[in-house]
């Protein structure tokens, strides 16, 4: 089952002291907003990874928490009466759907069968669809089965997409809650009684970090300004943002059972829109797993991906519905080598290295001898990636037949990754008792050939050499990997020059720009319909994940960990914006560098954590 929206929301109505309060909020056509429950929100904060709302109705205070069960298709909502002179009556209308998380539903798209079940209601969208249930610890259930039409999805409006969605009101659950009491609703796939028992689990713990929207250090409340204060339940070591991001890291690690490994795992590239991507997984793996002590998860992911190496390449995309993986990236396999080497360096797990070794060898052989899309090692030791009409590097935006940043030829980060992989293979070969001479010689050839990337006139690296129009001198951040990777092909002087030019023209508080503002192609903001967004995606848009390699590179060339960490600390403010408690996919290329794109991105979180650990304790 692919990611599917089942329950859109619970529409809450409270009855207290003879008055009725609607706690929900919806946007309808013509920007009409009703009900206006947002006006009753007294506080909002993140408790660990659990969002918490507080609603003030007269002198009563109602707390709502929403969380998901790890590894299960179950979501919980808990309502607790924190303050009141008498019980509050709550009625929850369940607005349900059954659509792909990318899509929209219009009333009548599918037949719905809603029936009572033990403690709630069971919804079957259509014949053959997986049924799901909404159950409550107690309460009166009423089946309604009525369509609510024309919900406006504001972000889809902004993105130039179909912004209307219809949801079915399956029914309602009504109950009374007294002072200090709580009632939990469980929504999910499976036996309703089992789902309800899972609701007894408390998502919090004693070590949680609390991110709160508040004007001061008092209990979390919204104020009349936009200032945000963090409160932490214990001490501030490690810093609050590191603790929070370690919690966020786990949200990207998901189950991907295979025939050979029912406990298989992978990494979701981002929320809400991304799936299982080879490149993102391998870049994210060290930060999400090794920097957080999840070594066994790293091992599972590496072993699960290794059999997919084909012709030296690793798939870039694993469809959720079981279609053939897509081999359309030049760098995923090189990041796989780096991730494997990082794992071995952290664990000294020789048994796993022996299992991975054939796949690692296959990567080098494929790139050395040639594989799909003309990818191969040239005489200068660099990797050619010149397939027309394809976007093979991480700068992969494409609008119809227009590849926005084709980067045909020899991209600088691919040459740096290839050199690094060969150096890594030289060391790994010694650990498994295999000959290392060929890898060492290939690395030497690559290092010598990398001289051709140096643009002496500009004082930094070409972004691409040997392209259709010769060398591409565009100032982009891809050259930072020639400094940040464990093995650099650049001299110390040139490493510093690369860091300096990136600091001067690409560095922002939210990451590195993908193109210098002085370039006439620079796009300052990311937004609008898909054509406009894709045209801006790598033409100035800021990417937070690049701040990790930059901080590592800065510390390496200047030996200044304090300053290197200060660049990462700038990103901490984003944990209180866009996607609370996490880091976004991208940000605008001009001030104030607003977070944008997906609200939570795996490699943004991962590279922050990896860099923070690698740069060492600031003094």
Coordinates of C-alpha atoms in Angstrom, one line a residue, residues 299-549:
X299 CA 23.9 -1.8 8.5
X300 CA 20.4 -2.9 7.5
X301 CA 20.1 -0.1 4.9
X302 CA 23.5 -0.8 3.4
X303 CA 22.8 -4.5 3.1
X304 CA 19.4 -3.9 1.6
X305 CA 20.6 -1.6 -1.0
X306 CA 23.8 -3.5 -2.0
X307 CA 22.0 -6.1 -4.2
X308 CA 20.5 -3.3 -6.3
X309 CA 23.9 -2.3 -7.6
X310 CA 23.7 -3.0 -11.3
X311 CA 26.3 -2.0 -13.9
X312 CA 28.0 -0.1 -11.1
X313 CA 25.0 2.1 -10.5
X314 CA 22.6 2.4 -7.6
X315 CA 18.9 3.2 -8.3
X316 CA 17.9 6.8 -7.7
X317 CA 14.2 6.0 -7.1
X318 CA 12.4 3.1 -5.6
X319 CA 8.6 3.4 -6.5
X320 CA 6.3 2.7 -3.6
X321 CA 4.1 0.3 -5.6
X322 CA 6.8 -2.2 -6.6
X323 CA 7.7 -1.1 -10.1
X324 CA 11.3 -1.4 -11.4
X325 CA 13.7 0.9 -9.7
X326 CA 15.0 3.8 -11.8
X327 CA 18.8 3.9 -12.5
X328 CA 19.2 7.5 -13.5
X329 CA 21.8 9.1 -11.2
X330 CA 25.5 9.4 -11.6
X331 CA 26.3 10.0 -8.0
X332 CA 24.2 7.6 -5.8
X333 CA 26.6 4.7 -6.1
X334 CA 29.6 6.9 -5.2
X335 CA 27.7 8.1 -2.1
X336 CA 27.0 4.4 -1.4
X337 CA 30.8 3.8 -1.2
X338 CA 31.2 6.8 1.1
X339 CA 28.3 5.6 3.3
X340 CA 29.7 2.1 3.6
X341 CA 33.2 3.4 4.4
X342 CA 31.7 5.7 7.1
X343 CA 29.9 2.8 8.6
X344 CA 33.0 0.6 8.7
X345 CA 35.0 3.5 10.2
X346 CA 32.4 3.8 12.9
X347 CA 31.9 0.1 13.7
X348 CA 34.9 -1.9 12.4
X349 CA 32.3 -4.4 11.3
X350 CA 34.5 -6.6 9.2
X351 CA 31.7 -9.2 8.6
X352 CA 29.4 -6.6 7.0
X353 CA 32.2 -5.2 4.9
X354 CA 32.8 -8.7 3.4
X355 CA 29.1 -8.9 2.5
X356 CA 29.2 -5.4 0.9
X357 CA 32.5 -5.9 -0.8
X358 CA 31.2 -7.4 -4.1
X359 CA 28.8 -4.5 -4.5
X360 CA 31.5 -2.0 -3.8
X361 CA 33.8 -3.6 -6.3
X362 CA 31.0 -3.5 -8.9
X363 CA 30.6 0.2 -8.4
X364 CA 34.3 0.8 -9.3
X365 CA 34.2 -1.6 -12.2
X366 CA 31.1 0.0 -13.6
X367 CA 32.4 3.5 -13.5
X368 CA 35.9 2.5 -14.7
X369 CA 34.7 0.5 -17.7
X370 CA 31.5 2.3 -18.5
X371 CA 27.8 1.9 -17.8
X372 CA 24.4 3.4 -18.6
X373 CA 24.1 6.9 -20.2
X374 CA 27.7 7.0 -21.3
X375 CA 28.9 7.2 -17.7
X376 CA 32.6 6.2 -17.6
X377 CA 36.1 7.2 -16.5
X378 CA 37.9 9.3 -19.1
X379 CA 41.7 9.4 -19.7
X380 CA 42.1 12.2 -17.2
X381 CA 40.6 10.1 -14.4
X382 CA 37.4 12.1 -14.2
X383 CA 33.9 10.6 -14.7
X384 CA 31.9 11.6 -17.9
X385 CA 28.2 12.1 -17.5
X386 CA 27.0 13.4 -20.8
X387 CA 23.6 11.8 -21.6
X388 CA 21.5 14.3 -23.6
X389 CA 18.1 15.2 -22.2
X390 CA 18.8 13.7 -18.8
X391 CA 19.6 15.2 -15.4
X392 CA 22.0 12.8 -13.8
X393 CA 23.5 14.9 -10.9
X394 CA 21.7 16.0 -7.8
X395 CA 20.8 19.3 -9.6
X396 CA 18.0 17.4 -11.4
X397 CA 15.2 19.8 -12.2
X398 CA 13.5 19.2 -15.5
X399 CA 10.5 20.9 -17.1
X400 CA 9.1 18.8 -19.9
X401 CA 12.1 18.3 -22.2
X402 CA 14.0 21.2 -20.7
X403 CA 16.8 20.1 -18.3
X404 CA 17.3 23.2 -16.3
X405 CA 20.9 22.4 -15.2
X406 CA 22.1 19.7 -17.6
X407 CA 25.7 19.8 -16.4
X408 CA 26.8 17.6 -19.3
X409 CA 30.4 16.7 -19.3
X410 CA 32.4 16.1 -16.1
X411 CA 30.8 17.6 -13.1
X412 CA 33.2 18.7 -10.3
X413 CA 31.5 16.9 -7.4
X414 CA 31.4 13.7 -9.4
X415 CA 35.1 13.8 -10.0
X416 CA 35.6 14.6 -6.2
X417 CA 33.3 11.7 -5.2
X418 CA 35.1 9.3 -7.6
X419 CA 38.5 10.3 -6.2
X420 CA 37.2 9.9 -2.7
X421 CA 35.6 6.5 -3.5
X422 CA 38.9 5.2 -4.9
X423 CA 40.8 6.3 -1.8
X424 CA 38.1 4.7 0.4
X425 CA 38.4 1.5 -1.6
X426 CA 42.1 1.4 -1.2
X427 CA 41.7 1.4 2.6
X428 CA 38.8 -1.0 2.6
X429 CA 40.6 -3.5 0.4
X430 CA 43.4 -3.8 3.0
X431 CA 40.7 -4.6 5.6
X432 CA 39.3 -7.5 3.6
X433 CA 42.7 -8.8 2.5
X434 CA 42.1 -7.8 -1.2
X435 CA 44.7 -6.2 -3.5
X436 CA 44.6 -2.4 -3.2
X437 CA 47.1 -1.4 -5.8
X438 CA 44.6 -0.8 -8.7
X439 CA 42.4 1.5 -6.5
X440 CA 45.4 3.4 -5.3
X441 CA 46.7 3.9 -8.9
X442 CA 43.2 5.0 -10.1
X443 CA 43.0 7.5 -7.3
X444 CA 46.4 8.9 -8.2
X445 CA 45.4 9.3 -11.8
X446 CA 42.1 11.0 -10.7
X447 CA 44.0 13.4 -8.4
X448 CA 46.4 14.4 -11.1
X449 CA 43.6 14.9 -13.6
X450 CA 41.6 17.0 -11.2
X451 CA 44.1 19.8 -11.9
X452 CA 41.9 20.5 -15.0
X453 CA 39.0 21.6 -12.8
X454 CA 41.0 24.6 -11.5
X455 CA 39.9 27.9 -13.0
X456 CA 43.0 30.0 -12.4
X457 CA 41.4 33.2 -13.8
X458 CA 38.4 32.9 -11.3
X459 CA 40.3 31.4 -8.4
X460 CA 37.9 28.5 -7.9
X461 CA 36.8 25.3 -9.6
X462 CA 34.9 25.0 -12.8
X463 CA 31.5 23.5 -12.1
X464 CA 31.8 21.3 -15.2
X465 CA 34.6 20.7 -17.7
X466 CA 34.5 19.1 -21.2
X467 CA 30.9 20.0 -21.7
X468 CA 29.3 20.8 -25.0
X469 CA 30.5 24.4 -24.7
X470 CA 33.8 23.6 -22.9
X471 CA 34.3 24.5 -19.3
X472 CA 31.3 25.9 -17.2
X473 CA 32.6 28.6 -14.8
X474 CA 29.3 29.1 -13.1
X475 CA 29.9 29.7 -9.4
X476 CA 27.9 26.9 -7.7
X477 CA 28.4 25.0 -4.4
X478 CA 29.2 21.6 -5.9
X479 CA 33.0 22.3 -5.6
X480 CA 32.7 22.3 -1.8
X481 CA 32.7 18.5 -1.8
X482 CA 36.2 18.6 -3.2
X483 CA 37.1 20.0 0.2
X484 CA 34.6 18.4 2.6
X485 CA 35.0 14.8 1.6
X486 CA 37.5 12.7 3.6
X487 CA 39.9 12.7 0.7
X488 CA 40.4 15.9 -1.2
X489 CA 42.1 16.1 -4.7
X490 CA 42.9 19.8 -4.1
X491 CA 46.0 21.4 -2.5
X492 CA 45.5 23.1 0.9
X493 CA 45.8 26.6 -0.8
X494 CA 43.0 25.7 -3.3
X495 CA 40.9 24.2 -0.7
X496 CA 40.9 27.5 1.2
X497 CA 40.2 29.4 -2.0
X498 CA 37.1 27.2 -2.6
X499 CA 35.8 27.8 1.0
X500 CA 36.4 31.5 0.7
X501 CA 34.5 32.0 -2.5
X502 CA 31.6 29.9 -1.3
X503 CA 31.6 31.9 1.9
X504 CA 31.7 35.2 0.1
X505 CA 28.9 34.6 -2.5
X506 CA 26.9 31.4 -1.7
X507 CA 26.7 31.2 2.1
X508 CA 23.4 32.2 3.8
X509 CA 21.9 31.6 7.2
X510 CA 19.9 28.7 5.8
X511 CA 22.4 27.0 3.6
X512 CA 24.3 27.5 0.4
X513 CA 22.9 29.1 -2.7
X514 CA 23.0 27.0 -5.8
X515 CA 24.1 29.9 -8.0
X516 CA 25.9 33.1 -7.2
X517 CA 23.6 36.2 -7.1
X518 CA 25.9 37.9 -9.6
X519 CA 24.9 35.4 -12.3
X520 CA 22.2 36.7 -14.6
X521 CA 20.4 33.4 -14.3
X522 CA 20.0 33.8 -10.5
X523 CA 16.4 33.4 -9.2
X524 CA 15.9 35.0 -5.8
X525 CA 12.7 33.2 -4.7
X526 CA 11.2 29.8 -5.1
X527 CA 7.4 29.7 -5.8
X528 CA 4.6 29.8 -8.2
X529 CA 3.5 27.0 -10.6
X530 CA 5.7 24.0 -11.3
X531 CA 7.5 25.6 -14.3
X532 CA 8.6 28.5 -12.2
X533 CA 9.6 26.4 -9.2
X534 CA 11.6 24.0 -11.2
X535 CA 13.3 26.9 -13.0
X536 CA 14.4 28.3 -9.7
X537 CA 15.2 25.0 -7.9
X538 CA 19.0 25.0 -8.6
X539 CA 19.4 28.5 -10.0
X540 CA 19.9 30.4 -6.7
X541 CA 17.6 28.6 -4.3
X542 CA 19.3 27.8 -1.0
X543 CA 19.8 24.2 0.2
X544 CA 20.3 23.6 3.9
X545 CA 22.0 20.2 3.5
X546 CA 25.0 22.0 1.9
X547 CA 25.7 23.8 5.1
X548 CA 27.0 20.6 6.6
X549 CA 29.8 20.1 4.0

